[in-house]
Amino acid sequence: MKTILITGCSSGYGLATARHFHAQGWNVIASMRTPRTDLLPPSDRLRILPLDVTRSDSIAQALQTAGPIDVLVNNAGLGLFGAFEATPMATVRDIFDTNTFGTMAVTQAVLPQMRDRRAGLVVNVTSSATLAPMPLVAAYTASKTAIEGFTASLAFELEAFGVRVKLVEPGYAPTTQFTANGAERMQGLIPPAYAPCAQSVFAALGQPAAVTTEQDVAEAVWAAVNDASARLRYAAGADAVALAGAHGAGTLAH
């Protein structure tokens, strides 16, 4: 029976992925900064661990408690919506600390055991914003795009050791807590000069042609984990699948 460790399981994609893998019979280690035992069913195949991906001591403690891991899913992330001009660099660094450096740090900590076993898989969850950039999410998109490049290179680097690395790229998911969780750090990030742009973006998001659900992402992670091929990217959600197709065909417009 294989074991999967998923970061950022308090809501959204991480919670759905933990539930999905548990339902499929896996041992699941659901990690979150502030553990909550009411989110997942009691089970001898499920453990909830505290893990703050921005703290090396927290990462080390979580991995020591977790024991051998077959699959790591780096899902923990922060959202940010606002004009880059108005975004304090301290906020940009916070976004990178979690989305980029947190993903790298947890991956780096897990790799020795996978390399020694010559087996293992790392799945990094990014965003379809890396396929089709949109306004007012420049810092967030940059943090996720960095992980796209990191993952693509790392996949080659670890190939000789039998360790695989893959990307899951979710689309726009209005039912997640992306906005609610970031409301405080987003205050004041839409100056009057950017209001027309923001209104246009909000209008488009209010009438999407297609969206992504949490279950879409869980199923994309499941597909990535169970695909033994060298495929790197897995779009999650109807909108992300459409963007990935257009991106591959070179038809995306600015």
PDB file of C-alpha atoms in Angstrom:
ATOM      1  CA  MET A   1       0.000   0.000   0.000  1.00  0.00           C
ATOM      2  CA  LYS A   2       1.537   3.295  -1.111  1.00  0.00           C
ATOM      3  CA  THR A   3       1.778   6.498   0.910  1.00  0.00           C
ATOM      4  CA  ILE A   4       1.123  10.009  -0.380  1.00  0.00           C
ATOM      5  CA  LEU A   5       1.959  13.253   1.412  1.00  0.00           C
ATOM      6  CA  ILE A   6      -0.075  16.277   0.326  1.00  0.00           C
ATOM      7  CA  THR A   7       0.615  19.835   1.468  1.00  0.00           C
ATOM      8  CA  GLY A   8      -2.085  22.464   1.949  1.00  0.00           C
ATOM      9  CA  CYS A   9      -4.943  20.118   2.854  1.00  0.00           C
ATOM     10  CA  SER A  10      -7.065  22.496   4.943  1.00  0.00           C
ATOM     11  CA  SER A  11      -9.271  23.338   1.941  1.00  0.00           C
ATOM     12  CA  GLY A  12      -9.592  23.335  -1.832  1.00  0.00           C
ATOM     13  CA  TYR A  13      -7.415  21.169  -4.034  1.00  0.00           C
ATOM     14  CA  GLY A  14      -5.395  19.632  -1.229  1.00  0.00           C
ATOM     15  CA  LEU A  15      -8.434  18.529   0.753  1.00  0.00           C
ATOM     16  CA  ALA A  16     -10.123  17.075  -2.335  1.00  0.00           C
ATOM     17  CA  THR A  17      -6.933  15.245  -3.318  1.00  0.00           C
ATOM     18  CA  ALA A  18      -6.533  13.778   0.160  1.00  0.00           C
ATOM     19  CA  ARG A  19     -10.119  12.528   0.103  1.00  0.00           C
ATOM     20  CA  HIS A  20      -9.716  11.081  -3.387  1.00  0.00           C
ATOM     21  CA  PHE A  21      -6.548   9.105  -2.665  1.00  0.00           C
ATOM     22  CA  HIS A  22      -7.954   7.862   0.626  1.00  0.00           C
ATOM     23  CA  ALA A  23     -11.059   6.625  -1.177  1.00  0.00           C
ATOM     24  CA  GLN A  24      -8.797   4.762  -3.610  1.00  0.00           C
ATOM     25  CA  GLY A  25      -7.155   2.844  -0.764  1.00  0.00           C
ATOM     26  CA  TRP A  26      -3.913   4.800  -0.318  1.00  0.00           C
ATOM     27  CA  ASN A  27      -2.225   5.740   2.910  1.00  0.00           C
ATOM     28  CA  VAL A  28      -2.695   9.522   3.050  1.00  0.00           C
ATOM     29  CA  ILE A  29      -0.692  12.050   5.028  1.00  0.00           C
ATOM     30  CA  ALA A  30      -2.667  15.294   4.870  1.00  0.00           C
ATOM     31  CA  SER A  31      -0.575  18.232   6.014  1.00  0.00           C
ATOM     32  CA  MET A  32      -1.611  21.775   6.828  1.00  0.00           C
ATOM     33  CA  ARG A  33      -0.234  24.698   8.800  1.00  0.00           C
ATOM     34  CA  THR A  34      -2.948  24.400  11.445  1.00  0.00           C
ATOM     35  CA  PRO A  35      -4.163  20.786  11.667  1.00  0.00           C
ATOM     36  CA  ARG A  36      -7.905  20.175  11.713  1.00  0.00           C
ATOM     37  CA  THR A  37      -9.249  16.716  12.416  1.00  0.00           C
ATOM     38  CA  ASP A  38     -12.824  17.509  11.348  1.00  0.00           C
ATOM     39  CA  LEU A  39     -12.072  17.768   7.624  1.00  0.00           C
ATOM     40  CA  LEU A  40     -11.308  14.127   6.865  1.00  0.00           C
ATOM     41  CA  PRO A  41     -12.813  10.831   8.072  1.00  0.00           C
ATOM     42  CA  PRO A  42     -11.171   8.902  10.906  1.00  0.00           C
ATOM     43  CA  SER A  43      -9.095   6.132   9.378  1.00  0.00           C
ATOM     44  CA  ASP A  44      -6.022   4.034  10.092  1.00  0.00           C
ATOM     45  CA  ARG A  45      -4.872   4.990   6.572  1.00  0.00           C
ATOM     46  CA  LEU A  46      -5.011   8.714   7.237  1.00  0.00           C
ATOM     47  CA  ARG A  47      -2.761  11.003   9.260  1.00  0.00           C
ATOM     48  CA  ILE A  48      -3.019  14.762   9.647  1.00  0.00           C
ATOM     49  CA  LEU A  49       0.280  16.512  10.264  1.00  0.00           C
ATOM     50  CA  PRO A  50       1.238  20.137  10.906  1.00  0.00           C
ATOM     51  CA  LEU A  51       3.453  21.499   8.140  1.00  0.00           C
ATOM     52  CA  ASP A  52       4.424  25.059   7.322  1.00  0.00           C
ATOM     53  CA  VAL A  53       6.299  24.867   4.017  1.00  0.00           C
ATOM     54  CA  THR A  54       8.095  28.158   4.739  1.00  0.00           C
ATOM     55  CA  ARG A  55       9.863  26.758   7.834  1.00  0.00           C
ATOM     56  CA  SER A  56      12.683  24.250   7.538  1.00  0.00           C
ATOM     57  CA  ASP A  57      12.121  22.942  11.086  1.00  0.00           C
ATOM     58  CA  SER A  58       8.452  22.279  10.341  1.00  0.00           C
ATOM     59  CA  ILE A  59       9.350  20.432   7.135  1.00  0.00           C
ATOM     60  CA  ALA A  60      11.952  18.287   8.912  1.00  0.00           C
ATOM     61  CA  GLN A  61       9.570  17.399  11.754  1.00  0.00           C
ATOM     62  CA  ALA A  62       6.736  16.507   9.383  1.00  0.00           C
ATOM     63  CA  LEU A  63       8.913  14.247   7.258  1.00  0.00           C
ATOM     64  CA  GLN A  64      10.400  12.530  10.291  1.00  0.00           C
ATOM     65  CA  THR A  65       6.891  11.803  11.550  1.00  0.00           C
ATOM     66  CA  ALA A  66       5.617  10.764   8.136  1.00  0.00           C
ATOM     67  CA  GLY A  67       8.236   8.099   7.434  1.00  0.00           C
ATOM     68  CA  PRO A  68       8.709   6.695   3.907  1.00  0.00           C
ATOM     69  CA  ILE A  69       6.759   8.578   1.216  1.00  0.00           C
ATOM     70  CA  ASP A  70       6.021   7.245  -2.250  1.00  0.00           C
ATOM     71  CA  VAL A  71       4.386  10.394  -3.632  1.00  0.00           C
ATOM     72  CA  LEU A  72       4.718  14.048  -2.636  1.00  0.00           C
ATOM     73  CA  VAL A  73       2.092  16.529  -3.828  1.00  0.00           C
ATOM     74  CA  ASN A  74       3.196  20.142  -3.404  1.00  0.00           C
ATOM     75  CA  ASN A  75      -0.156  21.876  -3.305  1.00  0.00           C
ATOM     76  CA  ALA A  76       0.198  24.485  -0.542  1.00  0.00           C
ATOM     77  CA  GLY A  77      -0.041  27.950  -2.021  1.00  0.00           C
ATOM     78  CA  LEU A  78      -1.143  31.548  -1.577  1.00  0.00           C
ATOM     79  CA  GLY A  79      -3.237  33.588  -3.982  1.00  0.00           C
ATOM     80  CA  LEU A  80      -2.755  37.238  -4.843  1.00  0.00           C
ATOM     81  CA  PHE A  81      -4.850  39.572  -6.979  1.00  0.00           C
ATOM     82  CA  GLY A  82      -3.871  43.196  -7.463  1.00  0.00           C
ATOM     83  CA  ALA A  83      -1.895  45.690  -9.502  1.00  0.00           C
ATOM     84  CA  PHE A  84       1.778  44.886  -9.301  1.00  0.00           C
ATOM     85  CA  GLU A  85       2.603  48.596  -9.022  1.00  0.00           C
ATOM     86  CA  ALA A  86       0.659  48.738  -5.749  1.00  0.00           C
ATOM     87  CA  THR A  87       1.894  45.444  -4.303  1.00  0.00           C
ATOM     88  CA  PRO A  88       4.513  45.786  -1.545  1.00  0.00           C
ATOM     89  CA  MET A  89       7.622  43.752  -2.248  1.00  0.00           C
ATOM     90  CA  ALA A  90       7.185  42.177   1.189  1.00  0.00           C
ATOM     91  CA  THR A  91       3.902  40.729  -0.078  1.00  0.00           C
ATOM     92  CA  VAL A  92       5.567  39.490  -3.260  1.00  0.00           C
ATOM     93  CA  ARG A  93       8.209  37.769  -1.140  1.00  0.00           C
ATOM     94  CA  ASP A  94       5.492  36.144   0.995  1.00  0.00           C
ATOM     95  CA  ILE A  95       3.913  34.719  -2.165  1.00  0.00           C
ATOM     96  CA  PHE A  96       7.239  33.356  -3.381  1.00  0.00           C
ATOM     97  CA  ASP A  97       8.112  31.995   0.080  1.00  0.00           C
ATOM     98  CA  THR A  98       5.109  29.683  -0.039  1.00  0.00           C
ATOM     99  CA  ASN A  99       4.400  29.059  -3.711  1.00  0.00           C
ATOM    100  CA  THR A 100       7.978  28.805  -4.949  1.00  0.00           C
ATOM    101  CA  PHE A 101      10.520  28.352  -2.177  1.00  0.00           C
ATOM    102  CA  GLY A 102       8.130  26.287  -0.050  1.00  0.00           C
ATOM    103  CA  THR A 103       7.599  23.859  -2.914  1.00  0.00           C
ATOM    104  CA  MET A 104      11.337  23.666  -3.522  1.00  0.00           C
ATOM    105  CA  ALA A 105      12.152  23.191   0.159  1.00  0.00           C
ATOM    106  CA  VAL A 106       9.730  20.309   0.716  1.00  0.00           C
ATOM    107  CA  THR A 107      10.874  18.673  -2.515  1.00  0.00           C
ATOM    108  CA  GLN A 108      14.527  18.974  -1.535  1.00  0.00           C
ATOM    109  CA  ALA A 109      13.820  17.426   1.860  1.00  0.00           C
ATOM    110  CA  VAL A 110      11.971  14.433   0.362  1.00  0.00           C
ATOM    111  CA  LEU A 111      14.387  13.649  -2.477  1.00  0.00           C
ATOM    112  CA  PRO A 112      17.106  11.791  -0.530  1.00  0.00           C
ATOM    113  CA  GLN A 113      14.763   8.973   0.490  1.00  0.00           C
ATOM    114  CA  MET A 114      13.338   8.675  -3.029  1.00  0.00           C
ATOM    115  CA  ARG A 115      16.804   8.700  -4.606  1.00  0.00           C
ATOM    116  CA  ASP A 116      18.009   6.020  -2.176  1.00  0.00           C
ATOM    117  CA  ARG A 117      15.024   3.813  -3.049  1.00  0.00           C
ATOM    118  CA  ARG A 118      15.355   4.723  -6.739  1.00  0.00           C
ATOM    119  CA  ALA A 119      11.602   5.274  -6.788  1.00  0.00           C
ATOM    120  CA  GLY A 120       9.170   8.055  -6.049  1.00  0.00           C
ATOM    121  CA  LEU A 121       7.103  10.818  -7.574  1.00  0.00           C
ATOM    122  CA  VAL A 122       6.778  14.540  -6.928  1.00  0.00           C
ATOM    123  CA  VAL A 123       3.686  16.351  -8.250  1.00  0.00           C
ATOM    124  CA  ASN A 124       3.796  20.147  -8.236  1.00  0.00           C
ATOM    125  CA  VAL A 125       0.493  21.994  -8.500  1.00  0.00           C
ATOM    126  CA  THR A 126       0.799  25.281 -10.406  1.00  0.00           C
ATOM    127  CA  SER A 127      -1.858  27.172 -12.400  1.00  0.00           C
ATOM    128  CA  SER A 128      -3.218  27.624 -15.900  1.00  0.00           C
ATOM    129  CA  ALA A 129      -2.136  31.271 -15.483  1.00  0.00           C
ATOM    130  CA  THR A 130       1.260  29.960 -16.575  1.00  0.00           C
ATOM    131  CA  LEU A 131      -0.334  28.989 -19.898  1.00  0.00           C
ATOM    132  CA  ALA A 132      -2.366  32.121 -20.476  1.00  0.00           C
ATOM    133  CA  PRO A 133      -1.234  35.054 -18.303  1.00  0.00           C
ATOM    134  CA  MET A 134      -3.927  37.486 -17.227  1.00  0.00           C
ATOM    135  CA  PRO A 135      -3.738  40.968 -15.702  1.00  0.00           C
ATOM    136  CA  LEU A 136      -3.527  41.709 -11.988  1.00  0.00           C
ATOM    137  CA  VAL A 137      -1.935  38.400 -10.993  1.00  0.00           C
ATOM    138  CA  ALA A 138       1.638  39.143 -12.101  1.00  0.00           C
ATOM    139  CA  ALA A 139       3.385  38.201  -8.852  1.00  0.00           C
ATOM    140  CA  TYR A 140       1.268  35.082  -8.368  1.00  0.00           C
ATOM    141  CA  THR A 141       1.842  33.992 -11.969  1.00  0.00           C
ATOM    142  CA  ALA A 142       5.575  34.568 -11.596  1.00  0.00           C
ATOM    143  CA  SER A 143       5.686  32.367  -8.482  1.00  0.00           C
ATOM    144  CA  LYS A 144       3.932  29.539 -10.301  1.00  0.00           C
ATOM    145  CA  THR A 145       5.882  29.963 -13.549  1.00  0.00           C
ATOM    146  CA  ALA A 146       9.103  29.552 -11.578  1.00  0.00           C
ATOM    147  CA  ILE A 147       7.858  26.156 -10.423  1.00  0.00           C
ATOM    148  CA  GLU A 148       7.055  25.180 -14.013  1.00  0.00           C
ATOM    149  CA  GLY A 149      10.687  25.733 -15.011  1.00  0.00           C
ATOM    150  CA  PHE A 150      11.968  24.130 -11.820  1.00  0.00           C
ATOM    151  CA  THR A 151       9.866  21.014 -12.397  1.00  0.00           C
ATOM    152  CA  ALA A 152      10.793  20.619 -16.056  1.00  0.00           C
ATOM    153  CA  SER A 153      14.497  20.755 -15.241  1.00  0.00           C
ATOM    154  CA  LEU A 154      14.233  18.559 -12.153  1.00  0.00           C
ATOM    155  CA  ALA A 155      12.467  15.843 -14.145  1.00  0.00           C
ATOM    156  CA  PHE A 156      15.606  15.421 -16.264  1.00  0.00           C
ATOM    157  CA  GLU A 157      17.884  15.666 -13.232  1.00  0.00           C
ATOM    158  CA  LEU A 158      16.171  12.818 -11.363  1.00  0.00           C
ATOM    159  CA  GLU A 159      15.447  10.527 -14.294  1.00  0.00           C
ATOM    160  CA  ALA A 160      18.595   8.455 -13.715  1.00  0.00           C
ATOM    161  CA  PHE A 161      17.447   7.700 -10.154  1.00  0.00           C
ATOM    162  CA  GLY A 162      13.991   6.452 -11.086  1.00  0.00           C
ATOM    163  CA  VAL A 163      12.314   9.468  -9.483  1.00  0.00           C
ATOM    164  CA  ARG A 164       9.614  11.185 -11.542  1.00  0.00           C
ATOM    165  CA  VAL A 165       8.409  14.789 -11.350  1.00  0.00           C
ATOM    166  CA  LYS A 166       5.150  16.090 -12.831  1.00  0.00           C
ATOM    167  CA  LEU A 167       3.015  19.233 -13.049  1.00  0.00           C
ATOM    168  CA  VAL A 168      -0.720  19.660 -12.506  1.00  0.00           C
ATOM    169  CA  GLU A 169      -2.089  22.942 -13.888  1.00  0.00           C
ATOM    170  CA  PRO A 170      -5.545  23.854 -12.524  1.00  0.00           C
ATOM    171  CA  GLY A 171      -7.799  26.370 -14.212  1.00  0.00           C
ATOM    172  CA  TYR A 172     -10.024  28.983 -12.590  1.00  0.00           C
ATOM    173  CA  ALA A 173     -11.853  27.468  -9.607  1.00  0.00           C
ATOM    174  CA  PRO A 174     -14.448  29.871  -8.174  1.00  0.00           C
ATOM    175  CA  THR A 175     -15.481  27.463  -5.401  1.00  0.00           C
ATOM    176  CA  THR A 176     -12.066  27.478  -3.697  1.00  0.00           C
ATOM    177  CA  GLN A 177     -11.042  29.951  -0.986  1.00  0.00           C
ATOM    178  CA  PHE A 178      -8.421  31.618  -3.221  1.00  0.00           C
ATOM    179  CA  THR A 179      -9.863  35.107  -2.720  1.00  0.00           C
ATOM    180  CA  ALA A 180     -11.135  34.688   0.834  1.00  0.00           C
ATOM    181  CA  ASN A 181      -7.834  33.334   2.109  1.00  0.00           C
ATOM    182  CA  GLY A 182      -5.947  36.270   0.610  1.00  0.00           C
ATOM    183  CA  ALA A 183      -8.403  39.071   1.351  1.00  0.00           C
ATOM    184  CA  GLU A 184      -6.236  40.749   3.974  1.00  0.00           C
ATOM    185  CA  ARG A 185      -3.040  40.880   1.908  1.00  0.00           C
ATOM    186  CA  MET A 186      -5.001  42.044  -1.159  1.00  0.00           C
ATOM    187  CA  GLN A 187      -6.464  45.141   0.501  1.00  0.00           C
ATOM    188  CA  GLY A 188      -5.483  48.341  -1.285  1.00  0.00           C
ATOM    189  CA  LEU A 189      -3.934  46.579  -4.264  1.00  0.00           C
ATOM    190  CA  ILE A 190      -6.385  48.036  -6.813  1.00  0.00           C
ATOM    191  CA  PRO A 191      -5.636  51.787  -7.047  1.00  0.00           C
ATOM    192  CA  PRO A 192      -8.194  53.977  -8.853  1.00  0.00           C
ATOM    193  CA  ALA A 193      -6.131  54.018 -12.053  1.00  0.00           C
ATOM    194  CA  TYR A 194      -6.445  50.218 -12.257  1.00  0.00           C
ATOM    195  CA  ALA A 195     -10.160  50.053 -11.417  1.00  0.00           C
ATOM    196  CA  PRO A 196     -11.357  49.753 -15.062  1.00  0.00           C
ATOM    197  CA  CYS A 197      -8.968  46.866 -15.639  1.00  0.00           C
ATOM    198  CA  ALA A 198     -10.091  45.142 -12.441  1.00  0.00           C
ATOM    199  CA  GLN A 199     -13.754  45.595 -13.336  1.00  0.00           C
ATOM    200  CA  SER A 200     -13.129  44.007 -16.717  1.00  0.00           C
ATOM    201  CA  VAL A 201     -11.347  41.041 -15.154  1.00  0.00           C
ATOM    202  CA  PHE A 202     -14.062  40.542 -12.529  1.00  0.00           C
ATOM    203  CA  ALA A 203     -16.731  40.685 -15.237  1.00  0.00           C
ATOM    204  CA  ALA A 204     -14.962  37.985 -17.236  1.00  0.00           C
ATOM    205  CA  LEU A 205     -14.507  35.803 -14.163  1.00  0.00           C
ATOM    206  CA  GLY A 206     -18.184  36.232 -13.345  1.00  0.00           C
ATOM    207  CA  GLN A 207     -19.224  34.692 -16.659  1.00  0.00           C
ATOM    208  CA  PRO A 208     -16.673  31.957 -17.384  1.00  0.00           C
ATOM    209  CA  ALA A 209     -17.204  29.617 -20.311  1.00  0.00           C
ATOM    210  CA  ALA A 210     -15.825  26.783 -18.185  1.00  0.00           C
ATOM    211  CA  VAL A 211     -14.318  26.391 -14.737  1.00  0.00           C
ATOM    212  CA  THR A 212     -12.270  23.994 -12.648  1.00  0.00           C
ATOM    213  CA  THR A 213     -13.542  22.148  -9.588  1.00  0.00           C
ATOM    214  CA  GLU A 214     -11.574  20.797  -6.669  1.00  0.00           C
ATOM    215  CA  GLN A 215     -12.405  17.272  -7.836  1.00  0.00           C
ATOM    216  CA  ASP A 216     -10.988  18.044 -11.285  1.00  0.00           C
ATOM    217  CA  VAL A 217      -7.644  18.735  -9.648  1.00  0.00           C
ATOM    218  CA  ALA A 218      -7.812  15.629  -7.462  1.00  0.00           C
ATOM    219  CA  GLU A 219      -8.464  13.519 -10.552  1.00  0.00           C
ATOM    220  CA  ALA A 220      -5.637  15.193 -12.482  1.00  0.00           C
ATOM    221  CA  VAL A 221      -3.236  14.425  -9.630  1.00  0.00           C
ATOM    222  CA  TRP A 222      -4.511  10.837  -9.643  1.00  0.00           C
ATOM    223  CA  ALA A 223      -3.896  10.621 -13.400  1.00  0.00           C
ATOM    224  CA  ALA A 224      -0.380  12.025 -13.033  1.00  0.00           C
ATOM    225  CA  VAL A 225       0.488   9.607 -10.221  1.00  0.00           C
ATOM    226  CA  ASN A 226      -0.751   6.610 -12.181  1.00  0.00           C
ATOM    227  CA  ASP A 227       0.863   7.560 -15.496  1.00  0.00           C
ATOM    228  CA  ALA A 228       4.233   5.835 -15.847  1.00  0.00           C
ATOM    229  CA  SER A 229       5.053   7.732 -19.041  1.00  0.00           C
ATOM    230  CA  ALA A 230       7.398  10.702 -19.337  1.00  0.00           C
ATOM    231  CA  ARG A 231       4.489  13.125 -19.696  1.00  0.00           C
ATOM    232  CA  LEU A 232       5.165  16.266 -17.658  1.00  0.00           C
ATOM    233  CA  ARG A 233       1.981  18.394 -17.681  1.00  0.00           C
ATOM    234  CA  TYR A 234      -1.613  17.579 -16.727  1.00  0.00           C
ATOM    235  CA  ALA A 235      -4.242  20.277 -17.167  1.00  0.00           C
ATOM    236  CA  ALA A 236      -7.005  20.144 -14.542  1.00  0.00           C
ATOM    237  CA  GLY A 237     -10.477  21.418 -15.381  1.00  0.00           C
ATOM    238  CA  ALA A 238     -12.268  22.089 -18.664  1.00  0.00           C
ATOM    239  CA  ASP A 239     -10.932  25.641 -18.936  1.00  0.00           C
ATOM    240  CA  ALA A 240      -7.356  24.540 -18.265  1.00  0.00           C
ATOM    241  CA  VAL A 241      -7.642  21.729 -20.798  1.00  0.00           C
ATOM    242  CA  ALA A 242      -8.811  24.237 -23.424  1.00  0.00           C
ATOM    243  CA  LEU A 243      -5.970  26.628 -22.583  1.00  0.00           C
ATOM    244  CA  ALA A 244      -3.409  23.836 -22.712  1.00  0.00           C
ATOM    245  CA  GLY A 245      -4.672  22.834 -26.156  1.00  0.00           C
ATOM    246  CA  ALA A 246      -4.504  26.406 -27.435  1.00  0.00           C
ATOM    247  CA  HIS A 247      -1.074  26.874 -25.885  1.00  0.00           C
ATOM    248  CA  GLY A 248       0.211  23.748 -27.560  1.00  0.00           C
ATOM    249  CA  ALA A 249      -1.218  24.855 -30.861  1.00  0.00           C
ATOM    250  CA  GLY A 250       0.287  28.323 -30.496  1.00  0.00           C
ATOM    251  CA  THR A 251      -3.080  30.056 -30.872  1.00  0.00           C
ATOM    252  CA  LEU A 252      -3.238  32.011 -27.611  1.00  0.00           C
ATOM    253  CA  ALA A 253      -3.514  35.763 -28.090  1.00  0.00           C
ATOM    254  CA  HIS A 254      -2.091  38.409 -25.783  1.00  0.00           C
TER     255      HIS A 254
END
